[in-house]
XYZ file of C-alpha atoms in Angstrom:
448
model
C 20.858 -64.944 67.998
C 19.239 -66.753 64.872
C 17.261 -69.395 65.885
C 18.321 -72.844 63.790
C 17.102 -75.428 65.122
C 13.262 -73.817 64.959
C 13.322 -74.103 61.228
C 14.074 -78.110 61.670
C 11.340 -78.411 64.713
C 9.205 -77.197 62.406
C 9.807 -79.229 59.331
C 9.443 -82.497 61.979
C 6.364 -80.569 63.305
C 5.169 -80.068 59.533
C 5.955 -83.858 58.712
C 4.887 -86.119 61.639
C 2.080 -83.935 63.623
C 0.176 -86.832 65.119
C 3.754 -87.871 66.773
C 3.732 -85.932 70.333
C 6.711 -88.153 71.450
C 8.757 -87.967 68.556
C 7.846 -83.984 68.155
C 9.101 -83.469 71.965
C 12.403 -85.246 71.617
C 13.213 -83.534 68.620
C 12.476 -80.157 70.169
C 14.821 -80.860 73.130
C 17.632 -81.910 71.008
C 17.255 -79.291 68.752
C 17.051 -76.603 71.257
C 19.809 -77.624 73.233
C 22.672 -78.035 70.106
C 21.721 -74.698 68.473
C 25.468 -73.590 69.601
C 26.828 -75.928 67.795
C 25.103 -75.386 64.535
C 26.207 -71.422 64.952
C 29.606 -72.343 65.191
C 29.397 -74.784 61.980
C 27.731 -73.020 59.090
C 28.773 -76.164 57.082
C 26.073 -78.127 58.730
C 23.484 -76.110 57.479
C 24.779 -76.578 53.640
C 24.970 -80.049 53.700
C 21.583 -80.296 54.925
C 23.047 -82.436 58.173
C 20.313 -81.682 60.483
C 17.630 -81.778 58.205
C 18.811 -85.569 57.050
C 19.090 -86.036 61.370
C 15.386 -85.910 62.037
C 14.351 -88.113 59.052
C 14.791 -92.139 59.701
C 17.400 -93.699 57.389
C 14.620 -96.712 56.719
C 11.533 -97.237 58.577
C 10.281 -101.150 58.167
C 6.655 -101.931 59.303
C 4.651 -104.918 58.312
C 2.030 -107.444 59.839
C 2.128 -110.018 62.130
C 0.253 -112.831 62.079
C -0.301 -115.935 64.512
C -2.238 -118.438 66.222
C -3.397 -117.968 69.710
C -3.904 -121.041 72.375
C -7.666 -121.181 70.896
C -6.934 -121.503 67.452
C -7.729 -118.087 66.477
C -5.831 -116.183 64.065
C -4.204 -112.993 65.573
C -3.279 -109.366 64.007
C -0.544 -107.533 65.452
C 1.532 -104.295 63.556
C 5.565 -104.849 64.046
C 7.938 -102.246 62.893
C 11.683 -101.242 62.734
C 13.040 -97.403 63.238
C 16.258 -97.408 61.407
C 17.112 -93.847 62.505
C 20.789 -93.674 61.943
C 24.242 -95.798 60.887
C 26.630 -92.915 61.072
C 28.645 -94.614 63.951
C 27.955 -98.584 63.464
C 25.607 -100.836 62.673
C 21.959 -99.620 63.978
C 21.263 -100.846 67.897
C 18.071 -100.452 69.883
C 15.685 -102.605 71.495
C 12.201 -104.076 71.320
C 9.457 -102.653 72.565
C 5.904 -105.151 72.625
C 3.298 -103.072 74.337
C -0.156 -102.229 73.256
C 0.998 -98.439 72.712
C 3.605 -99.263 70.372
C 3.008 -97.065 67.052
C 5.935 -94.941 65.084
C 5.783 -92.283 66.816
C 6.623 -93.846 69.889
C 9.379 -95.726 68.117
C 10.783 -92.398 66.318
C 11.399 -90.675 69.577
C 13.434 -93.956 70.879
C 14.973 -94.223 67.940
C 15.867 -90.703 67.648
C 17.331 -90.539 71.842
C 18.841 -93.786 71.231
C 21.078 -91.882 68.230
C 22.527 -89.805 70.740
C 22.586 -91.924 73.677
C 24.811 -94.175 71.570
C 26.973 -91.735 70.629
C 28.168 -90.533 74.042
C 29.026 -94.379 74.758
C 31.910 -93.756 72.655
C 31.078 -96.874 71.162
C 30.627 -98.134 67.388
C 26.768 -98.112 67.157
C 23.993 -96.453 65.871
C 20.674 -95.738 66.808
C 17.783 -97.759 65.877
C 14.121 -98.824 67.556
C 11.474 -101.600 67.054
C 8.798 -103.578 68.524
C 5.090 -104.206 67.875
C 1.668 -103.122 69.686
C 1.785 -106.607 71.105
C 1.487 -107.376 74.791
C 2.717 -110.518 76.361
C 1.169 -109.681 79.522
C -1.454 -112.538 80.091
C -0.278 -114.798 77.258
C 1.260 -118.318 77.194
C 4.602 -118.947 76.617
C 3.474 -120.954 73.330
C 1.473 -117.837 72.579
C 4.466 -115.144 73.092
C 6.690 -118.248 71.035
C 4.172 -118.233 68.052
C 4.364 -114.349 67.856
C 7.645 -113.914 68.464
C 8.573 -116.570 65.602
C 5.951 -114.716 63.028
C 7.822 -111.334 63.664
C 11.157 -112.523 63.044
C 9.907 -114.040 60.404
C 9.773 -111.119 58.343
C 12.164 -108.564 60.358
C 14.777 -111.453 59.826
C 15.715 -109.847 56.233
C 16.942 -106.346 57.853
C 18.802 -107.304 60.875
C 22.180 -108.716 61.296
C 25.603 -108.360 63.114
C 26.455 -105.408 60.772
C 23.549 -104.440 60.063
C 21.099 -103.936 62.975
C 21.265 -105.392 66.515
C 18.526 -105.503 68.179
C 17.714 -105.746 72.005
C 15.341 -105.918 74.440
C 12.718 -102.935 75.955
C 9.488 -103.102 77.861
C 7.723 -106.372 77.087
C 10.593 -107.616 75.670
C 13.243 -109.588 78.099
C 15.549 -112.886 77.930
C 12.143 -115.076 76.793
C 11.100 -113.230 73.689
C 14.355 -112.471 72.833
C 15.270 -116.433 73.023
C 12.202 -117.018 70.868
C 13.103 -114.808 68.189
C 17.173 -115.668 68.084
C 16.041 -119.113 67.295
C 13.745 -117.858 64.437
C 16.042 -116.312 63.402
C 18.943 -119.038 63.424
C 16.342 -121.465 61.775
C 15.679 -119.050 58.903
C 19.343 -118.095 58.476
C 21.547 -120.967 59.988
C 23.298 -118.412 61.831
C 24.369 -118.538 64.799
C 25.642 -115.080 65.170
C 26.190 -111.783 67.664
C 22.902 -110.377 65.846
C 21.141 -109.943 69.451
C 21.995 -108.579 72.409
C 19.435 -108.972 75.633
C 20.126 -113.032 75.597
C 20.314 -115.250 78.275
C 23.912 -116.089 79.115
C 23.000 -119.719 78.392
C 23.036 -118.116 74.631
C 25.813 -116.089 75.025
C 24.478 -113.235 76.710
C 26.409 -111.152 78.625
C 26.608 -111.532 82.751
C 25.811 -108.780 84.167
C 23.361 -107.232 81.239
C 20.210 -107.344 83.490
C 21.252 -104.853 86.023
C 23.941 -103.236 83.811
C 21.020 -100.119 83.409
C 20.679 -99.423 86.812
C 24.248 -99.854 87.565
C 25.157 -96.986 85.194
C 22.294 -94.428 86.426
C 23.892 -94.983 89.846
C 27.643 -94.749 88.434
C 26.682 -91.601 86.563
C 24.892 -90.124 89.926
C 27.419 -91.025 91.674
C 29.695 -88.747 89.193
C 27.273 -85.698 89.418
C 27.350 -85.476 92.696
C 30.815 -85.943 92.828
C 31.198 -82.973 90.885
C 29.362 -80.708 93.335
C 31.553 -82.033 96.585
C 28.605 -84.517 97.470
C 28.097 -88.253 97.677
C 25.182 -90.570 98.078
C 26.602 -91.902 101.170
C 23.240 -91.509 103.580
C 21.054 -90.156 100.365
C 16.912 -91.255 100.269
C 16.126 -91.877 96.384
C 12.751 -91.962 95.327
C 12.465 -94.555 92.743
C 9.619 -95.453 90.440
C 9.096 -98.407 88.647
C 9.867 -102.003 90.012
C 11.649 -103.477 86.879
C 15.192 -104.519 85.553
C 15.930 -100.374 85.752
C 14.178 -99.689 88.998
C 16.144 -103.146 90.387
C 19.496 -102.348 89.210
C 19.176 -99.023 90.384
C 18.129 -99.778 94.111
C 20.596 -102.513 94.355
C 23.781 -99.858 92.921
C 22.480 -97.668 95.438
C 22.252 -99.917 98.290
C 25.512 -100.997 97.588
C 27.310 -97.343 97.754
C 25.180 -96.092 100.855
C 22.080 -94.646 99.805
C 18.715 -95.550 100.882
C 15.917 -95.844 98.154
C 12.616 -95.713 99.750
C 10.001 -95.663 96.794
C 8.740 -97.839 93.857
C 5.552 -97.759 91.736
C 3.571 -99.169 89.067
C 0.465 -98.180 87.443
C -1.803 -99.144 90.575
C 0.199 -96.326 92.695
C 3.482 -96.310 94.613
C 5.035 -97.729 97.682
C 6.661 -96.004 100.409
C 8.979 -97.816 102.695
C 10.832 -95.221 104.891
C 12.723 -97.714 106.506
C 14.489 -98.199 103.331
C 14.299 -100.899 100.473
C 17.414 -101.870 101.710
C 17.147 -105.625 102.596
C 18.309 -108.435 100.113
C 15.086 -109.659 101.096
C 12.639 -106.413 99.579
C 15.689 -106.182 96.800
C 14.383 -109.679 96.339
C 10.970 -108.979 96.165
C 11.012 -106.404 92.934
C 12.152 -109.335 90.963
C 9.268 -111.226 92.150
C 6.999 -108.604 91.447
C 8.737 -108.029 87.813
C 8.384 -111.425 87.209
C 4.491 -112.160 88.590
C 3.194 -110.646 85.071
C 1.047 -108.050 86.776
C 2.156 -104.422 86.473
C 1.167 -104.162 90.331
C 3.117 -102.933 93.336
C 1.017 -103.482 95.644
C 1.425 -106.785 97.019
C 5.027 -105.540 98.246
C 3.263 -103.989 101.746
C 2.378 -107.709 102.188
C 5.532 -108.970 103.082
C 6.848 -105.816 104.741
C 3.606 -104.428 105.955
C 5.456 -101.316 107.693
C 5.556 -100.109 104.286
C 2.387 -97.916 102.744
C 1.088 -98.021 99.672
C -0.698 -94.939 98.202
C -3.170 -95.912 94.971
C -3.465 -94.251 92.265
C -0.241 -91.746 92.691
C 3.042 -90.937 91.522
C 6.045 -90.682 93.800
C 7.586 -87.904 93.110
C 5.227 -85.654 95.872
C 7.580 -87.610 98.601
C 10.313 -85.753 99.949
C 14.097 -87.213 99.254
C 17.252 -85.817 98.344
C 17.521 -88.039 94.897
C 14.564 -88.355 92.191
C 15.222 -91.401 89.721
C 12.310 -92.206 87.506
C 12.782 -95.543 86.095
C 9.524 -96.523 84.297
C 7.766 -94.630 81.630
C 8.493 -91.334 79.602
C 6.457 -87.954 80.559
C 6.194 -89.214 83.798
C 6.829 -86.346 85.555
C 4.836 -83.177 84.434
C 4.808 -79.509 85.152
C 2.151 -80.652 88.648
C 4.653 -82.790 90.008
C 8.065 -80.773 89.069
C 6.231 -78.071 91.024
C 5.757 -80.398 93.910
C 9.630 -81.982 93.709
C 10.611 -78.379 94.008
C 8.621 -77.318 96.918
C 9.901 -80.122 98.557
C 13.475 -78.978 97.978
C 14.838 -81.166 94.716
C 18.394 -80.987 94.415
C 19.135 -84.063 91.962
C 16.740 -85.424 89.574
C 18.554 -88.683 87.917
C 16.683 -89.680 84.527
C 16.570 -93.547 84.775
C 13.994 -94.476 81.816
C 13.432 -92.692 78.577
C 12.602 -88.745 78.316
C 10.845 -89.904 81.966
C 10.170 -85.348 82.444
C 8.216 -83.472 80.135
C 10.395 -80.232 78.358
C 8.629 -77.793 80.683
C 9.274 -79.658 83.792
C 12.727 -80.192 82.980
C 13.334 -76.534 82.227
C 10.871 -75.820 85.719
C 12.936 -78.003 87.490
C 16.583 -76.629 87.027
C 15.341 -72.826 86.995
C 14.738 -73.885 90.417
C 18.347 -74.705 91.804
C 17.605 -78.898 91.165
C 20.407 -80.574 88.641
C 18.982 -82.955 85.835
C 20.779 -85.584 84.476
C 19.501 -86.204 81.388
C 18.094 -90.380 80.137
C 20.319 -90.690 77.452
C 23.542 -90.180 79.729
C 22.355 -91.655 82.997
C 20.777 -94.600 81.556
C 23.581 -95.126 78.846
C 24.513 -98.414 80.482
C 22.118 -100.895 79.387
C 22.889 -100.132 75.709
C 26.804 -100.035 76.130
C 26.769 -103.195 77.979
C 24.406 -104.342 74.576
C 27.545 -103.343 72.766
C 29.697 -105.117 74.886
C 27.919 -108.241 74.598
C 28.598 -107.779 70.932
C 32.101 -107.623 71.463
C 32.308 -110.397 73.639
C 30.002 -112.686 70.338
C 32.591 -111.455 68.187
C 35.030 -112.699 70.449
C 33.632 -116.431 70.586
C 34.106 -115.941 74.629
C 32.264 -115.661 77.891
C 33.101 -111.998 80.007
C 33.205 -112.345 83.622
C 31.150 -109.555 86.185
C 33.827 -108.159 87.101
C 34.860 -107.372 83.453
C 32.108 -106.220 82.658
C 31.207 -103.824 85.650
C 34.471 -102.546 85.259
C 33.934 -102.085 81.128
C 30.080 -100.263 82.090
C 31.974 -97.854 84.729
C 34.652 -96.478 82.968
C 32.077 -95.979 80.086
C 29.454 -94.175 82.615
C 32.561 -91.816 84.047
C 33.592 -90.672 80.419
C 30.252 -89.869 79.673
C 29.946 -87.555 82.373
C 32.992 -86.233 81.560
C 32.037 -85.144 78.037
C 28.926 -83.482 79.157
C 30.796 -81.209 81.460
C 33.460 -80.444 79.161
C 30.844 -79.856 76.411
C 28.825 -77.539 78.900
C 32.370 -76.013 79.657
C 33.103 -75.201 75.665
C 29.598 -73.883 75.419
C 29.408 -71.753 78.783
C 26.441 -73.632 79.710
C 26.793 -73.781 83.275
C 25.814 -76.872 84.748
C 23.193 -77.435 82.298
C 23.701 -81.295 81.823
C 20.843 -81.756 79.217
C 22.236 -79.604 77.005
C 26.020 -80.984 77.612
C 24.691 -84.453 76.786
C 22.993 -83.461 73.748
C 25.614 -81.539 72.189
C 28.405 -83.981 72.866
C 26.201 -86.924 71.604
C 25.283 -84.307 68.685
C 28.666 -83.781 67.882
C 29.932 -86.942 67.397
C 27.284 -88.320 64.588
C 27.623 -84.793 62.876
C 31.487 -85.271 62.469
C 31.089 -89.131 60.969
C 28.097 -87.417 58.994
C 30.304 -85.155 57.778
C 32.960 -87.446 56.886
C 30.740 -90.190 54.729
C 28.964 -86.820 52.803
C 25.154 -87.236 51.455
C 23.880 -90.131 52.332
């Protein structure tokens, strides 16, 4: 079988090799479509691939402003335009002191296909700055958000780019930087998604993640005569993701029993079940501090173990919802000897490529980040519908919109494992199906 996709994993390897992120993302997709690019030789003359992996624009510039002391600050902000093949390009925001390209290439690049399998009009696109607003005033966080809009204003817009939020980025900077933005333009316009309802946000957007990793769980285990009726979920992170997703879960009969942060995780095996500890992760989202700790404080029949990861607990459902590479080849061992049977990706490329592959040569079923956490950004697209629409959407609307769209997504992963004889390889199904999508609109709208 000629091997493809190598020769484009090693052009991206060739032109971006201080990228890890970027280089790993690129290497799954690749991997996973080369079917696809057998079957359509026409691809490889029209260079589709090779045009795939490159950004369509890629905006960075400074920002500067004024912190609570006076002193002038320095931050880097930057735009991923990755690719408009479907719609306008749509990705969030990411302020956090990691932030650099390659970071922003690999979202960019998932967020390409993760739009895709939607079925929605949108492209793929990823920004933010090595900012943190952790510890900063909310005149601080105003001043910076108002000096990077400031320039980003000029490549954004309703038909242009959307952008939303991401980590460091949630209903207050996005606030901030709408009404930059409206200043500088005297628009008042469906250019952001992410906003408070107050601005026309959408209800339901905060949790609308979570929701759809559950819906889409829900689905996979659906397929294999199961339910998470009585199911333990180990869950890391305590965010909007990690929130959503308990909550879903709660709701259809499962019992989550883990969350985490950087300082460790907590393990409640009487369940985070309560409205009262569902309560508490918003507190502890909302206290600034990326701490878990103080949870075993109000339930104190909960442990917390420092310095750990939670995937070495035994459950029948493993949901990372925090950062990517979380899981490694150590702790995929560890889910495995502890009998892993589902492993639902909540945040972004959360398992490294080894651990994935680890992981399902050993019986457990992965469902891959950018079709189990699908919701957040379709629920940004319905928010832009809803703009467009001059109206407000009800809940009910729109958990009924973010369902159907999580079901079809999991039904064009199986059939595209089905046309490929790929078993029940779900990363692979997601990938090509997503794949397959921008390559026919490529196709269609020739060089460009």
């Amino acid at each position: 079988m000629a091997n493809i996709s190598q020769k484009y994993i090693d052009i991206a390897k060739k032109n971006y090799p201080n990228e890890p992120e970027f280089l790993q993302t690129v290497e799954e997709v690749l991997t996973s479509i080369e079917p696809v690019l057998e079957a359509h030789p026409e691809y490889e003359k029209a260079g589709l691939v090779k045009r795939l992996i490159e950004p369509e624009r890629m905006i960075s510039f400074r920002v500067p402003w004024v912190d609570d002391n006076g002193e002038v600050q320095v931050n880097r902000g930057y735009r991923v335009q990755f690719n408009s093949a479907l719609g306008p390009y749509k990705g969030g925001l990411r302020f956090q002191a990691n932030v650099y390209p390659g970071i922003l290439k690999f979202l960019g690049f998932e967020q390409i296909f993760k739009n895709s399998l939607t079925g929605l009009p949108i492209g793929g696109g990823k920004g933010g700055s090595d900012f943190d607003p952790a510890g900063k005033s909310d005149a601080e966080v105003m001043r910076f958000c108002q000096s990077f809009i400031t320039e980003l204003y000029r490549h954004i817009g309703p038909n242009t780019d959307v952008p939303a939020g991401d980590m460091g980025v949630g209903g207050r900077e996005i606030g901030y930087m709408m009404g930059q933005f409206k200043r500088i333009t005297n628009q008042y316009d469906g250019t952001w998604t992410g906003k408070g309802t107050t601005n026309g946000g959408l209800n339901g957007r905060t949790e609308a993640t979570g929701f759809g990793i559950v819906f889409f769980a829900r689905e996979v285990l659906k397929h294999f005569g199961d339910s998470l009726e009585g199911k333990t979920a180990v869950v890391s992170g305590f965010g909007n993701v990690s929130w959503g997703t308990i909550t879903k879960l709660v709701e259809l009969g499962a019992k989550p029993i883990t969350i985490s942060g950087p300082d460790g995780y907590i393990l409640d095996e009487e369940g985070i079940t309560t409205p009262e500890k569902i309560e508490t992760l918003l507190e502890l989202r909302n206290s600034g501090k990326n701490i878990c700790a103080p949870y075993v404080d109000k339930f104190p029949n909960a442990k917390f173990i420092p310095g750990k990861r939670p995937w070495e607990v035994k459950a029948d459902l493993y949901m990372p919802c925090a950062m990517q590479n979380d899981i490694t080849m150590d702790w995929a061992k560890e889910m495995v000897a502890n009998g892993a049977r589902y492993l639902i990706e909540g945040a972004n490329m959360p398992t490294t490529n080894e651990a994935v592959q680890y992981l399902m040569e050993n019986g457990c079923v992965v469902a891959p980040s950018k079709a189990a956490n699908a919701g957040g950004v379709a629920c940004s697209c319905l928010e832009m519908a809803q703009n467009a629409e001059h109206l407000i959407w009800n809940k009910e609307r729109v958990y009924d919109e973010l369902e159907n769209i999580m079901v079809h997504i999991f039904k064009i992963t199986e059939e595209a494992c089905a046309k490929y004889d790929l078993g029940e390889n779900l990363v692979a199904g997601a990938n090509i199906a997503g794949f397959e999508r921008v390559a026919d609109a490529m196709m269609m709208q020739g060089i460009v």
